[in-house]
Short mmCIF file of C-alpha atoms in Angstrom, two decimals:
data_model
loop_
_atom_site.label_atom_id
_atom_site.label_comp_id
_atom_site.label_asym_id
_atom_site.label_seq_id
_atom_site.Cartn_x
_atom_site.Cartn_y
_atom_site.Cartn_z
CA MET A 1 -49.60 57.82 -35.36
CA MET A 2 -48.85 54.13 -35.87
CA ARG A 3 -45.52 52.80 -34.48
CA TYR A 4 -43.33 50.21 -36.45
CA SER A 5 -42.10 47.54 -34.00
CA ILE A 6 -38.46 47.28 -34.17
CA ARG A 7 -38.86 43.79 -32.85
CA VAL A 8 -41.23 42.37 -35.52
CA PRO A 9 -39.59 43.14 -38.85
CA ARG A 10 -42.17 41.23 -40.91
CA ARG A 11 -44.96 43.32 -39.68
CA GLY A 12 -43.15 46.50 -39.72
CA THR A 13 -42.30 45.71 -43.71
CA ALA A 14 -46.13 45.07 -44.28
CA LEU A 15 -47.16 48.43 -42.77
CA MET A 16 -44.43 50.33 -44.80
CA ALA A 17 -45.90 48.80 -47.96
CA THR A 18 -49.47 49.89 -46.85
CA ALA A 19 -48.32 53.52 -46.41
CA VAL A 20 -46.51 53.45 -49.73
CA ALA A 21 -49.60 52.14 -51.52
CA LEU A 22 -52.00 54.84 -49.91
CA ALA A 23 -49.38 57.64 -50.88
CA THR A 24 -49.41 56.13 -54.36
CA VAL A 25 -53.10 56.28 -54.62
CA ALA A 26 -53.17 59.87 -53.48
CA ALA A 27 -50.71 60.92 -55.98
CA CYS A 28 -52.81 59.41 -58.77
CA SER A 29 -55.89 60.97 -57.81
CA SER A 30 -54.20 64.35 -57.97
CA GLY A 31 -53.18 63.73 -61.69
CA SER A 32 -49.49 62.63 -60.92
CA PRO A 33 -48.34 59.78 -62.93
CA SER A 34 -47.89 56.36 -60.68
CA GLY A 35 -44.12 55.97 -60.20
CA ALA A 36 -43.08 59.27 -61.64
CA SER A 37 -41.67 62.51 -59.91
CA SER A 38 -44.22 65.41 -60.32
CA SER A 39 -42.90 68.57 -61.93
CA SER A 40 -43.55 70.71 -59.10
CA ALA A 41 -42.04 68.28 -56.54
CA PRO A 42 -39.02 69.69 -54.61
CA SER A 43 -35.51 68.58 -55.63
CA GLY A 44 -34.75 65.21 -54.14
CA ALA A 45 -38.39 64.33 -53.11
CA THR A 46 -39.62 60.92 -54.27
CA ALA A 47 -43.20 60.38 -55.62
CA THR A 48 -44.35 58.69 -52.36
CA GLY A 49 -43.05 61.70 -50.39
CA ALA A 50 -44.24 64.43 -52.68
CA VAL A 51 -46.87 67.05 -51.93
CA PRO A 52 -49.75 67.05 -54.54
CA THR A 53 -49.95 70.28 -56.76
CA SER A 54 -53.63 70.70 -56.35
CA ALA A 55 -53.84 70.17 -52.52
CA PRO A 56 -55.63 72.92 -50.86
CA PRO A 57 -53.26 75.01 -48.92
CA SER A 58 -54.75 74.27 -45.71
CA GLN A 59 -54.22 70.47 -46.08
CA PRO A 60 -50.88 69.17 -44.22
CA PRO A 61 -48.46 67.24 -46.33
CA SER A 62 -48.45 63.48 -46.24
CA PRO A 63 -45.94 62.17 -43.61
CA THR A 64 -42.78 60.60 -45.16
CA PRO A 65 -42.70 56.85 -43.59
CA THR A 66 -39.84 56.37 -41.42
CA PRO A 67 -37.78 53.34 -42.59
CA THR A 68 -37.74 50.26 -40.20
CA PRO A 69 -34.44 49.64 -38.83
CA THR A 70 -33.01 46.14 -38.98
CA PRO A 71 -33.20 44.71 -35.42
CA THR A 72 -30.57 43.40 -33.44
CA ARG A 73 -31.12 39.49 -33.05
CA THR A 74 -31.49 38.48 -29.38
CA TYR A 75 -30.59 35.25 -27.63
CA PRO A 76 -31.53 33.55 -24.60
CA LEU A 77 -28.90 33.37 -21.85
CA SER A 78 -26.47 30.51 -22.38
CA THR A 79 -26.21 27.40 -20.38
CA ALA A 80 -23.09 25.60 -19.02
CA PRO A 81 -21.06 23.61 -21.35
CA ARG A 82 -22.04 19.71 -21.41
CA THR A 83 -18.59 18.18 -20.26
CA VAL A 84 -17.36 15.22 -18.18
CA PRO A 85 -16.17 16.28 -15.56
CA ALA A 86 -18.65 19.27 -15.35
CA VAL A 87 -17.24 22.78 -15.06
CA ARG A 88 -17.43 24.25 -11.68
CA ASP A 89 -18.58 27.69 -12.62
CA HIS A 90 -20.09 29.29 -15.72
CA GLU A 91 -21.10 32.88 -16.16
CA PRO A 92 -23.84 32.92 -18.80
CA ALA A 93 -24.10 35.44 -21.63
CA ARG A 94 -26.26 36.24 -24.60
CA GLY A 95 -24.71 35.28 -27.85
CA PRO A 96 -24.43 32.60 -30.50
CA GLY A 97 -21.49 31.00 -28.90
CA TRP A 98 -18.64 29.46 -31.02
CA LYS A 99 -18.65 26.80 -33.52
CA PRO A 100 -15.50 25.44 -35.69
CA ALA A 101 -15.71 27.15 -39.03
CA PRO A 102 -13.56 27.09 -42.14
CA ALA A 103 -11.99 30.42 -41.21
CA ALA A 104 -11.38 29.42 -37.60
CA GLY A 105 -7.98 28.50 -36.37
CA ILE A 106 -5.89 27.78 -32.97
CA VAL A 107 -3.36 30.54 -32.15
CA LEU A 108 -1.17 31.28 -29.25
CA GLY A 109 -1.12 34.44 -27.09
CA PRO A 110 1.66 36.60 -26.24
CA ASN A 111 4.53 34.62 -24.15
CA SER A 112 2.93 31.24 -24.77
CA ALA A 113 4.81 29.35 -27.01
CA GLY A 114 5.05 26.54 -24.43
CA LEU A 115 1.38 25.71 -25.40
CA ALA A 116 2.30 24.76 -29.06
CA ASP A 117 1.79 21.05 -28.39
CA GLU A 118 -1.83 21.93 -26.89
CA GLY A 119 -2.58 23.93 -29.69
CA LYS A 120 -1.67 21.39 -32.33
CA LEU A 121 -3.63 18.62 -30.39
CA LEU A 122 -6.87 20.73 -30.31
CA ALA A 123 -6.44 21.84 -33.79
CA GLY A 124 -6.43 18.36 -34.90
CA GLU A 125 -9.36 17.38 -32.83
CA LEU A 126 -11.76 20.24 -33.94
CA GLY A 127 -10.34 20.04 -37.55
CA VAL A 128 -9.17 23.34 -37.98
CA PRO A 129 -5.54 24.87 -38.85
CA TYR A 130 -2.85 25.69 -36.16
CA ARG A 131 -1.46 29.02 -36.90
CA GLY A 132 0.86 29.58 -33.81
CA ALA A 133 1.84 32.76 -32.34
CA VAL A 134 -0.19 35.14 -34.44
CA ALA A 135 -2.94 37.76 -33.57
CA ALA A 136 -6.41 36.22 -33.12
CA GLY A 137 -8.88 36.93 -35.66
CA PRO A 138 -12.61 36.21 -36.06
CA GLY A 139 -13.60 32.69 -35.10
CA ASP A 140 -10.21 31.72 -33.80
CA VAL A 141 -9.43 30.03 -30.58
CA GLU A 142 -6.61 31.65 -28.55
CA LEU A 143 -4.45 30.01 -25.89
CA ALA A 144 -2.71 31.96 -23.41
CA LEU A 145 -0.36 31.54 -20.26
CA GLY A 146 -1.36 33.99 -17.61
CA GLY A 147 -3.58 34.81 -14.63
CA THR A 148 -3.82 34.50 -10.90
CA GLY A 149 -5.77 31.20 -10.48
CA GLY A 150 -4.25 28.09 -8.73
CA PRO A 151 -2.46 25.14 -10.28
CA GLU A 152 -4.38 23.44 -13.18
CA SER A 153 -7.19 26.37 -13.08
CA TYR A 154 -8.16 28.01 -16.29
CA THR A 155 -10.51 30.53 -17.62
CA LEU A 156 -12.46 29.92 -21.04
CA THR A 157 -14.36 33.06 -22.32
CA VAL A 158 -16.66 32.89 -25.43
CA ARG A 159 -17.35 36.35 -26.79
CA ASP A 160 -17.72 37.95 -30.36
CA ASN A 161 -17.17 34.56 -32.09
CA HIS A 162 -13.89 34.23 -30.45
CA VAL A 163 -12.78 31.69 -27.62
CA ARG A 164 -9.94 32.57 -25.16
CA ILE A 165 -8.44 29.97 -22.78
CA SER A 166 -6.22 31.20 -20.35
CA GLY A 167 -4.57 29.60 -17.28
CA PRO A 168 -1.41 30.18 -14.92
CA ASP A 169 0.12 26.98 -16.17
CA GLU A 170 0.12 24.67 -19.08
CA ALA A 171 -1.79 22.18 -17.47
CA GLY A 172 -4.79 24.31 -16.58
CA VAL A 173 -4.87 25.74 -20.35
CA PHE A 174 -4.97 22.21 -21.54
CA TYR A 175 -7.83 21.17 -19.33
CA GLY A 176 -9.66 24.14 -20.96
CA THR A 177 -9.10 22.79 -24.43
CA ARG A 178 -10.71 19.59 -23.15
CA THR A 179 -13.83 21.38 -21.94
CA LEU A 180 -13.90 23.12 -25.61
CA LYS A 181 -13.39 19.80 -27.35
CA GLN A 182 -16.02 17.82 -25.30
CA SER A 183 -18.61 20.76 -25.65
CA VAL A 184 -18.16 20.75 -29.28
CA LYS A 185 -18.56 17.10 -29.48
CA ALA A 186 -21.48 17.14 -27.21
CA THR A 187 -23.61 19.86 -28.92
CA GLY A 188 -21.51 21.19 -31.84
CA ALA A 189 -20.79 24.50 -30.02
CA MET A 190 -19.31 26.02 -27.18
CA PRO A 191 -21.91 28.34 -25.20
CA GLU A 192 -21.41 31.98 -25.00
CA GLY A 193 -19.99 33.16 -21.57
CA VAL A 194 -17.13 32.55 -19.21
CA VAL A 195 -16.16 29.36 -17.58
CA THR A 196 -13.98 29.30 -14.46
CA ASP A 197 -12.84 26.17 -13.47
CA ALA A 198 -10.17 24.15 -11.26
CA PRO A 199 -9.91 20.76 -9.68
CA ALA A 200 -11.10 20.07 -6.21
CA LYS A 201 -8.14 17.82 -5.53
CA PRO A 202 -4.49 18.02 -6.93
CA GLN A 203 -4.14 14.15 -7.31
CA ARG A 204 -6.61 12.47 -9.78
CA GLY A 205 -5.82 9.18 -11.44
CA LEU A 206 -5.82 5.61 -12.36
CA ASN A 207 -3.65 2.83 -10.92
CA VAL A 208 -2.80 -0.34 -12.83
CA ASP A 209 -1.18 -3.52 -11.81
CA ILE A 210 0.86 -4.83 -14.85
CA ALA A 211 2.84 -7.07 -12.63
CA ARG A 212 0.33 -9.92 -12.37
CA LYS A 213 -1.07 -9.23 -15.95
CA TYR A 214 0.99 -8.02 -18.71
CA PHE A 215 -0.53 -5.02 -20.51
CA THR A 216 0.97 -3.77 -23.96
CA ALA A 217 2.36 -0.25 -24.09
CA GLY A 218 -0.26 0.57 -26.77
CA TRP A 219 -3.00 -0.37 -24.04
CA ILE A 220 -1.49 1.84 -21.42
CA GLU A 221 -1.30 4.64 -24.11
CA ASP A 222 -5.05 4.48 -24.81
CA ARG A 223 -5.76 4.62 -21.01
CA LEU A 224 -3.65 7.69 -20.90
CA ARG A 225 -5.68 9.36 -23.49
CA GLU A 226 -8.69 8.68 -21.87
CA MET A 227 -7.54 10.10 -18.64
CA ALA A 228 -6.53 13.16 -20.29
CA ASP A 229 -10.04 13.87 -21.49
CA LEU A 230 -11.36 13.24 -18.01
CA LYS A 231 -8.75 15.79 -16.62
CA LEU A 232 -7.13 13.03 -14.67
CA ASN A 233 -3.40 13.54 -13.92
CA GLN A 234 -1.78 10.87 -12.40
CA PHE A 235 -1.15 7.10 -13.63
CA GLY A 236 0.14 4.59 -10.98
CA LEU A 237 2.06 1.85 -12.36
CA HIS A 238 2.47 -1.29 -10.30
CA PHE A 239 4.95 -3.33 -12.17
CA SER A 240 6.69 -5.52 -9.70
CA ASP A 241 4.89 -8.32 -7.43
CA ASP A 242 5.23 -12.03 -6.83
CA GLN A 243 3.85 -13.10 -10.24
CA GLY A 244 6.12 -10.73 -12.47
CA PHE A 245 8.60 -7.89 -13.00
CA ARG A 246 7.52 -6.04 -16.00
CA ILE A 247 10.00 -3.42 -17.05
CA ALA A 248 13.63 -4.17 -18.24
CA SER A 249 16.25 -3.86 -15.76
CA ASP A 250 20.00 -2.84 -16.46
CA SER A 251 20.97 -3.29 -12.65
CA HIS A 252 19.01 -6.75 -12.32
CA PRO A 253 18.32 -8.25 -15.44
CA GLU A 254 17.88 -11.67 -13.86
CA ILE A 255 14.68 -10.51 -12.22
CA VAL A 256 12.73 -9.29 -15.27
CA SER A 257 9.91 -11.62 -16.68
CA ALA A 258 9.70 -12.95 -20.22
CA GLN A 259 6.86 -10.61 -21.01
CA HIS A 260 7.70 -7.05 -20.15
CA LEU A 261 7.94 -3.54 -21.20
CA SER A 262 11.38 -2.27 -22.82
CA LYS A 263 12.75 0.62 -21.49
CA ALA A 264 12.11 2.27 -24.87
CA GLU A 265 8.37 1.46 -24.55
CA VAL A 266 8.48 2.96 -21.18
CA ARG A 267 10.01 6.25 -22.44
CA ARG A 268 7.23 6.49 -25.02
CA ILE A 269 4.65 5.93 -22.68
CA LEU A 270 6.19 8.72 -20.28
CA ALA A 271 6.49 11.25 -23.25
CA LEU A 272 3.04 10.77 -24.11
CA ALA A 273 1.99 11.13 -20.32
CA GLN A 274 4.03 14.31 -20.18
CA SER A 275 2.17 15.89 -23.19
CA LEU A 276 -0.99 15.00 -21.68
CA HIS A 277 -0.08 16.48 -18.21
CA ILE A 278 -0.10 13.03 -16.46
CA THR A 279 2.42 12.10 -13.98
CA VAL A 280 3.33 8.35 -14.06
CA VAL A 281 4.05 7.10 -10.51
CA PRO A 282 6.13 3.72 -10.56
CA GLU A 283 5.73 1.37 -7.72
CA ILE A 284 8.13 -1.31 -6.59
CA ASP A 285 6.39 -2.85 -3.51
CA SER A 286 8.66 -4.18 -0.60
CA PRO A 287 9.35 -5.73 1.83
CA GLY A 288 6.31 -7.93 0.68
CA HIS A 289 5.19 -8.68 -2.87
CA LEU A 290 8.75 -9.31 -4.14
CA GLY A 291 8.27 -12.79 -5.27
CA ALA A 292 9.53 -12.16 -8.94
CA VAL A 293 12.75 -10.82 -7.44
CA LEU A 294 13.24 -13.80 -4.96
CA ARG A 295 12.97 -16.34 -7.57
CA ALA A 296 16.26 -15.16 -8.84
CA HIS A 297 17.35 -14.48 -5.45
CA PRO A 298 16.26 -17.17 -3.13
CA ASP A 299 18.85 -16.68 -0.49
CA LEU A 300 17.10 -13.33 0.42
CA GLN A 301 13.60 -14.96 1.03
CA LEU A 302 12.11 -14.80 4.41
CA ARG A 303 11.95 -18.07 6.33
CA ASN A 304 10.37 -18.81 9.85
CA ALA A 305 12.24 -20.48 12.60
CA GLN A 306 11.50 -23.90 11.09
CA GLY A 307 12.77 -22.60 7.79
CA VAL A 308 9.52 -22.40 5.96
CA PRO A 309 9.39 -19.56 3.38
CA ARG A 310 7.10 -17.02 3.18
CA GLN A 311 5.73 -16.10 -0.14
CA GLY A 312 6.87 -12.81 -1.47
CA ALA A 313 8.59 -11.61 1.68
CA ILE A 314 12.05 -10.72 1.63
CA ASP A 315 14.38 -10.90 4.76
CA ILE A 316 14.93 -7.26 5.86
CA SER A 317 17.57 -8.45 8.53
CA LYS A 318 20.01 -9.17 5.61
CA PRO A 319 21.87 -6.21 4.33
CA ALA A 320 21.78 -7.60 0.74
CA SER A 321 18.17 -7.31 0.89
CA ALA A 322 18.21 -3.65 1.17
CA ARG A 323 20.93 -3.33 -1.40
CA ILE A 324 19.01 -5.00 -4.28
CA VAL A 325 15.64 -3.02 -3.60
CA ASP A 326 17.66 0.28 -3.56
CA ASP A 327 19.52 -0.56 -6.58
CA LEU A 328 16.02 -0.96 -8.39
CA LEU A 329 14.56 2.29 -6.62
CA ARG A 330 17.63 4.41 -8.03
CA GLU A 331 17.35 2.67 -11.36
CA TYR A 332 13.79 3.41 -11.84
CA SER A 333 13.81 6.73 -10.17
CA ALA A 334 16.33 7.68 -13.11
CA LEU A 335 13.88 6.38 -15.82
CA PHE A 336 10.42 8.08 -14.36
CA PRO A 337 10.71 11.86 -14.25
CA GLY A 338 7.82 12.54 -11.93
CA GLY A 339 7.76 13.71 -8.61
CA TRP A 340 6.68 10.50 -6.64
CA PHE A 341 7.66 6.97 -6.24
CA HIS A 342 5.45 4.43 -4.35
CA VAL A 343 7.48 1.97 -2.19
CA GLY A 344 4.71 -0.30 -1.09
CA ALA A 345 5.03 -1.45 2.52
CA ASP A 346 1.69 -3.50 2.60
CA GLU A 347 1.17 -6.99 3.68
CA TYR A 348 4.53 -8.01 5.01
CA GLN A 349 3.95 -11.71 5.95
CA ALA A 350 6.08 -11.49 9.13
CA LEU A 351 3.75 -9.34 10.80
CA THR A 352 0.51 -11.39 10.19
CA VAL A 353 1.61 -14.31 12.59
CA ARG A 354 0.57 -14.43 16.21
CA ASN A 355 3.97 -13.85 17.67
CA PRO A 356 6.42 -12.34 14.96
CA SER A 357 9.46 -12.30 17.29
CA ALA A 358 9.06 -15.98 17.97
CA SER A 359 8.41 -16.94 14.49
CA TYR A 360 11.23 -14.86 13.01
CA PRO A 361 13.96 -14.47 15.68
CA GLN A 362 16.41 -13.27 13.16
CA LEU A 363 14.02 -10.15 12.66
CA ALA A 364 13.58 -9.69 16.14
CA THR A 365 17.26 -9.74 16.82
CA ALA A 366 18.03 -7.17 14.03
CA ALA A 367 15.36 -4.75 15.35
CA ARG A 368 16.77 -4.55 18.75
CA GLN A 369 20.21 -4.37 17.55
CA LYS A 370 19.15 -1.30 15.09
CA TYR A 371 16.71 0.41 17.34
CA GLY A 372 17.17 -0.73 21.00
CA PRO A 373 16.04 -3.42 23.31
CA GLN A 374 12.39 -2.34 23.26
CA ALA A 375 12.18 -2.79 19.51
CA GLY A 376 10.44 -5.61 17.77
CA VAL A 377 9.46 -6.78 14.13
CA GLN A 378 7.23 -4.08 13.62
CA ASP A 379 9.77 -1.50 14.37
CA LEU A 380 12.39 -3.31 11.77
CA ALA A 381 9.30 -3.00 9.17
CA GLU A 382 8.91 0.62 9.89
CA GLY A 383 12.55 1.33 9.68
CA TRP A 384 12.53 -0.55 6.26
CA LEU A 385 9.77 1.92 5.17
CA ASN A 386 11.68 4.98 6.32
CA ASP A 387 14.78 3.88 4.77
CA ARG A 388 13.44 3.06 1.25
CA ALA A 389 11.54 6.48 1.53
CA ALA A 390 14.96 8.24 2.38
CA VAL A 391 16.29 6.58 -1.11
CA VAL A 392 13.67 7.75 -3.27
CA ARG A 393 13.77 11.34 -1.52
CA GLY A 394 17.38 11.34 -2.31
CA GLU A 395 16.57 11.00 -5.84
CA GLY A 396 14.25 13.93 -5.82
CA LYS A 397 10.88 12.02 -5.25
CA VAL A 398 8.06 12.13 -2.63
CA ALA A 399 7.42 8.61 -1.34
CA LYS A 400 4.09 6.89 -1.24
CA ALA A 401 3.31 3.92 0.85
CA TRP A 402 0.16 1.77 1.42
CA ASN A 403 -1.67 2.56 4.61
CA ASP A 404 -1.00 -0.90 6.35
CA GLY A 405 2.78 -0.17 6.39
CA PHE A 406 2.20 2.46 9.01
CA PHE A 407 2.01 1.19 12.48
CA ARG A 408 1.05 2.45 15.79
CA GLY A 409 2.76 2.05 19.22
CA GLY A 410 6.15 1.12 18.23
CA VAL A 411 9.66 2.54 18.86
CA VAL A 412 9.91 3.59 15.22
CA THR A 413 7.42 5.98 13.56
CA ALA A 414 6.74 6.29 9.80
CA ASP A 415 8.32 9.50 8.50
CA LYS A 416 5.18 12.03 8.13
CA ARG A 417 6.60 13.22 4.65
CA ILE A 418 5.34 9.76 3.12
CA GLU A 419 1.96 10.16 1.73
CA VAL A 420 -0.43 7.49 2.94
CA GLU A 421 -2.26 5.57 0.12
CA TYR A 422 -5.34 4.37 2.05
CA TRP A 423 -6.89 1.21 0.49
CA THR A 424 -8.00 -1.24 2.80
CA GLY A 425 -10.65 -1.55 5.59
CA LYS A 426 -10.86 -5.49 5.03
CA GLU A 427 -7.36 -6.42 6.49
CA ILE A 428 -7.18 -7.67 10.00
CA GLY A 429 -6.01 -4.98 12.37
CA ALA A 430 -6.42 -2.04 9.50
CA ARG A 431 -6.32 1.24 11.21
CA PRO A 432 -9.31 3.67 10.57
CA PRO A 433 -8.22 6.53 8.34
CA ALA A 434 -8.90 9.19 10.87
CA GLU A 435 -5.89 8.05 12.95
CA TYR A 436 -3.62 8.82 10.11
CA LEU A 437 -5.44 12.16 9.52
CA ALA A 438 -5.38 13.12 13.29
CA GLU A 439 -1.35 12.69 13.05
CA GLY A 440 -1.26 15.45 10.29
CA ARG A 441 -0.54 12.92 7.56
CA LYS A 442 -1.48 13.28 3.95
CA VAL A 443 -3.65 10.78 2.54
CA VAL A 444 -4.78 9.68 -0.87
CA ASN A 445 -8.03 7.67 -1.30
CA LEU A 446 -8.04 4.18 -2.95
CA ASN A 447 -10.94 2.87 -1.12
CA ASP A 448 -11.26 -0.72 -1.73
CA GLU A 449 -14.89 -0.65 -1.18
CA PHE A 450 -15.57 1.67 -4.21
CA LEU A 451 -12.24 2.09 -6.31
CA TYR A 452 -10.80 -1.47 -6.48
CA TYR A 453 -11.35 -3.49 -9.75
CA VAL A 454 -10.19 -6.78 -8.74
CA LEU A 455 -9.97 -9.49 -11.68
CA GLY A 456 -11.97 -12.32 -11.05
CA GLU A 457 -13.53 -10.98 -7.80
CA PRO A 458 -11.70 -12.87 -5.29
CA ASN A 459 -11.94 -12.35 -1.48
CA GLU A 460 -15.29 -10.99 -1.59
CA PHE A 461 -14.46 -8.19 -3.89
CA THR A 462 -17.10 -7.14 -6.52
CA TYR A 463 -16.36 -5.05 -9.77
CA PRO A 464 -17.27 -1.39 -8.83
CA THR A 465 -20.05 0.35 -10.70
CA GLY A 466 -19.91 4.01 -12.08
CA ARG A 467 -23.37 4.54 -10.55
CA ARG A 468 -22.33 3.74 -7.01
CA ILE A 469 -19.03 5.83 -7.13
CA TYR A 470 -21.24 8.76 -8.72
CA GLU A 471 -24.02 8.53 -6.17
CA GLN A 472 -22.35 7.47 -3.01
CA TRP A 473 -18.47 8.12 -2.96
CA THR A 474 -16.68 11.36 -2.39
CA PRO A 475 -12.74 11.63 -1.28
CA LEU A 476 -13.93 11.90 2.08
CA VAL A 477 -15.18 8.43 2.15
CA LEU A 478 -11.69 6.57 2.79
CA ARG A 479 -12.66 3.28 4.35
CA GLY A 480 -16.15 1.44 3.83
CA THR A 481 -18.90 3.87 3.19
CA THR A 482 -18.63 6.36 6.02
CA PRO A 483 -16.80 9.64 5.31
CA VAL A 484 -14.18 10.94 7.66
CA PRO A 485 -15.10 14.57 9.13
CA ALA A 486 -15.02 17.31 6.50
CA ARG A 487 -12.17 19.19 8.62
CA TYR A 488 -9.80 16.57 7.16
CA GLY A 489 -10.53 17.44 3.56
CA PRO A 490 -7.43 19.51 2.83
CA GLN A 491 -5.26 16.63 4.08
CA ILE A 492 -6.87 14.19 1.48
CA LEU A 493 -4.85 14.94 -1.58
CA GLY A 494 -7.09 13.15 -4.02
CA GLY A 495 -7.60 9.46 -5.19
CA ARG A 496 -7.03 6.94 -7.80
CA PHE A 497 -9.21 4.22 -9.26
CA ALA A 498 -7.29 0.93 -9.18
CA VAL A 499 -7.08 -2.17 -11.37
CA TRP A 500 -5.54 -5.30 -9.53
CA CYS A 501 -5.11 -8.45 -11.54
CA ASP A 502 -5.26 -11.24 -8.94
CA LEU A 503 -6.78 -13.53 -11.20
CA SER A 504 -5.32 -12.45 -14.40
CA ARG A 505 -6.99 -14.44 -16.98
CA SER A 506 -10.35 -13.69 -15.74
CA GLN A 507 -10.37 -10.74 -18.40
CA THR A 508 -8.70 -9.80 -21.51
CA GLN A 509 -7.21 -6.29 -22.00
CA ALA A 510 -10.23 -5.11 -23.99
CA GLN A 511 -12.51 -6.38 -21.26
CA VAL A 512 -10.70 -4.43 -18.61
CA ALA A 513 -10.75 -1.38 -20.63
CA GLU A 514 -14.49 -1.63 -21.09
CA GLY A 515 -15.08 -2.52 -17.49
CA ILE A 516 -13.53 0.43 -16.06
CA ARG A 517 -14.74 2.89 -18.54
CA MET A 518 -17.76 4.21 -16.46
CA PRO A 519 -16.25 3.71 -12.96
CA LEU A 520 -13.12 5.74 -14.06
CA THR A 521 -15.57 8.50 -15.50
CA ALA A 522 -17.51 8.63 -12.30
CA THR A 523 -14.19 8.89 -10.25
CA ALA A 524 -13.01 11.55 -12.30
CA GLN A 525 -16.01 13.66 -11.74
CA LYS A 526 -15.86 13.41 -7.85
CA LEU A 527 -12.29 14.36 -7.76
CA TRP A 528 -12.79 17.37 -9.99
CA ASP A 529 -15.97 18.35 -8.13
CA GLU A 530 -16.74 16.64 -4.76
CA ARG A 531 -20.05 18.26 -4.54
CA LYS A 532 -23.19 16.49 -5.37
CA PRO A 533 -23.56 16.38 -9.30
CA ALA A 534 -26.08 18.46 -10.84
CA LEU A 535 -27.06 15.48 -13.32
CA THR A 536 -28.63 12.17 -12.38
CA TRP A 537 -26.62 9.01 -13.09
CA ASP A 538 -28.67 8.32 -16.21
CA GLN A 539 -28.03 11.86 -17.63
CA PHE A 540 -24.25 11.61 -16.69
CA ARG A 541 -24.00 8.33 -18.50
CA ALA A 542 -25.85 9.59 -21.67
CA LEU A 543 -23.33 12.60 -21.67
CA ALA A 544 -20.44 10.48 -21.01
CA ALA A 545 -21.52 8.36 -24.24
CA LYS A 546 -21.48 11.56 -26.34
CA VAL A 547 -18.27 13.22 -25.07
CA ARG A 548 -15.89 10.34 -24.39
#
């Protein structure tokens, strides 16, 4: 007996037609009219299945053809969605995946009302309606809080023409929506299966120097939106330096530059950042890099024994110096709601001379008075760092400081609660990063060899490339090109790509945005997943062009 294949419907249909034709011919040869029931046919029998009345009793009846069932469509196993950064784990499945359709919408799962902003944003991006807290229907995308993963993790499941994105916190669900958005942008669909994803590092971001070059609020907001799609979560805002003080001040309006952000603009920036799960980290650098403050308060400028002023350096032996800086730290701690404040501490000029105590006797005297007869200028500077960190800690912030503000071998030691922002291997006397890690300190990577975009390329800096970051850098590479031992990985909290405006007129705002585009993209990939990427650089760059 011939078998009808359930996998090849066209062939099965042809065979059935042949069987029907043969049965019809047999019926006609026995005198039954074609297409009509025989008068002797049993009730319910069709002409094609009727037994001919003239057939000999010994002849078996003609078989009734079995209808061919409609086959179930089969799909190849899905592949991981095409996103930047790449998802860390994808469990493939067979199925058509999910595409935005007219009947689709964005809905919220039970007890997930806090995801309304994420849902509305995604709905607008995908061009489907936002329906809120209703039961998910065919084609819908459901956002839900819940699960047992770590912070910022999420699970994205595509099954039966339905997408469900869940995570233990709102940030994780938001990152799941970024994955869905990018996959649809890259291929038109989200593949069947389950994505399980989480960042390798908790701090991932961009740092921008708006003190030496004014950037508009709109430009900053555009960078925040780009960051969010790359799953970056920290924006460092360096707004005080020798060249300018760029945010309005109520406590000391006399120090503010003509071009600056109003507090209303800052609040608008902060509101957008919060909606995109980005923390803005303000920085007021001291005791160096305070030129804009000192122009209004020249009596606080550091001068050597001959009365020569040092650019940007405040005299930390004077109580008034601490008062004005602490006023500013408290004012801006109240403005910025995030959990960090960067207090600087780098490149204090009093420590760059051969004999600081001889060149700055007032600092040496103050050090001995405060910390004992063995103390020197280094100890006074370290004490300044600890005091400023204590101020922001009192305002509910974790202090950050540049690595060259942490000294070895003195009477005073930097508080271990301060996060070390490691940037320099070029500075004279710069300590290697392993020293900080061996002390048990937490470190953030801003390696100036890979992650510093310095306008005008002064002091042997060159503009970093995305390819070099993608192929050669990881969070373990804190200084130069050599990684620290992998055992220190948990102490490295993450990293930020940094824009510094030393020669501020070298590029326009638009040129800066374009210049950092791919380096920032590559940095985001390596902070989300520090393993060697699966794509080549050319493949990664082509994908980024599609999804960004």
